[in-house]
Each structure stands twice: as C-alpha cells, then as structure tokens.
Amino acid sequence: MRLDGGGFFAEEIGTAGYPISASVDDAIADIATVFHWPPAAYDAMPLAELASWRERARLRSGNADE
C-alpha cells in the first residue's frame, strides 16, 4: 500500500520543524530500517508522530548531520 501523498501535510505537523518535503514512504522506510518495526506499526500513526519517529531514526542512524 502506497501512503505517499506527495509529502507530509504542513497543516498536520505544523511548525514543529519537521521536513515537509519527505514522503511518507521515505519516513516509513527510514523508521523500519533503524527500529525494525513491521508495516502494521504505521497504520494508525498520525503524520506528526511519523515525522517524530523519523527524526529519532535519523539521529540514531548516525546521519544527524543530513
């Protein structure tokens, strides 16, 4: 199932500092790579929470400078 809506919706994540250009699919891939969560873990997750977990995955991956 493709969840890509062209990027995160700015209205939902507001001005929390999350990159709105990242696609939902990219966020899920990043989180899954770092935390090894199954696809069902993202089904009910609001976009703001997904963005938050993606940031945590980015920091833990060692690519915090990107």
Short mmCIF file of C-alpha atoms in Angstrom, two decimals:
data_model
loop_
_atom_site.label_atom_id
_atom_site.label_comp_id
_atom_site.label_asym_id
_atom_site.label_seq_id
_atom_site.Cartn_x
_atom_site.Cartn_y
_atom_site.Cartn_z
CA MET A 1 0.00 0.00 0.00
CA ARG A 2 1.45 3.35 -1.01
CA LEU A 3 0.94 6.09 1.56
CA ASP A 4 2.70 8.85 -0.34
CA GLY A 5 0.63 11.98 -0.52
CA GLY A 6 3.44 13.96 -2.10
CA GLY A 7 4.95 14.73 1.30
CA PHE A 8 3.90 15.40 4.84
CA PHE A 9 0.92 17.70 5.24
CA ALA A 10 2.08 21.00 6.71
CA GLU A 11 -1.28 21.55 8.42
CA GLU A 12 -0.94 18.38 10.48
CA ILE A 13 2.67 18.69 11.55
CA GLY A 14 2.55 22.45 11.90
CA THR A 15 5.76 24.29 12.58
CA ALA A 16 7.38 21.53 14.63
CA GLY A 17 10.50 21.77 12.49
CA TYR A 18 9.99 18.54 10.58
CA PRO A 19 10.92 18.49 6.90
CA ILE A 20 7.68 18.60 4.92
CA SER A 21 9.42 17.54 1.71
CA ALA A 22 9.98 13.98 2.93
CA SER A 23 7.48 11.47 1.64
CA VAL A 24 5.54 9.19 3.93
CA ASP A 25 7.10 6.17 2.22
CA ASP A 26 10.60 7.51 2.89
CA ALA A 27 9.76 8.12 6.53
CA ILE A 28 8.41 4.59 6.93
CA ALA A 29 11.48 3.14 5.24
CA ASP A 30 13.82 5.11 7.48
CA ILE A 31 11.98 4.09 10.66
CA ALA A 32 11.78 0.44 9.59
CA THR A 33 15.48 0.35 8.79
CA VAL A 34 16.50 1.65 12.22
CA PHE A 35 13.83 0.21 14.52
CA HIS A 36 12.80 -2.92 12.52
CA TRP A 37 9.09 -2.29 13.01
CA PRO A 38 6.55 -4.22 10.91
CA PRO A 39 4.39 -2.36 8.37
CA ALA A 40 1.30 -2.62 10.61
CA ALA A 41 3.01 -0.37 13.18
CA TYR A 42 2.42 2.68 10.96
CA ASP A 43 -1.24 2.16 10.07
CA ALA A 44 -2.83 4.28 12.80
CA MET A 45 0.12 6.63 13.31
CA PRO A 46 -0.67 10.33 12.74
CA LEU A 47 1.71 12.13 10.38
CA ALA A 48 3.18 14.23 13.20
CA GLU A 49 4.09 11.09 15.12
CA LEU A 50 5.54 9.50 11.99
CA ALA A 51 7.69 12.60 11.48
CA SER A 52 8.83 12.45 15.10
CA TRP A 53 9.86 8.80 14.80
CA ARG A 54 11.63 9.53 11.53
CA GLU A 55 13.70 12.20 13.26
CA ARG A 56 14.59 9.73 16.02
CA ALA A 57 15.61 7.19 13.39
CA ARG A 58 17.75 9.79 11.63
CA LEU A 59 19.56 10.67 14.85
CA ARG A 60 20.14 7.01 15.79
CA SER A 61 21.38 6.13 12.33
CA GLY A 62 24.41 8.36 12.73
CA ASN A 63 23.31 10.63 9.88
CA ALA A 64 22.33 13.51 12.15
CA ASP A 65 24.25 15.98 10.01
CA GLU A 66 21.97 15.46 7.00
#
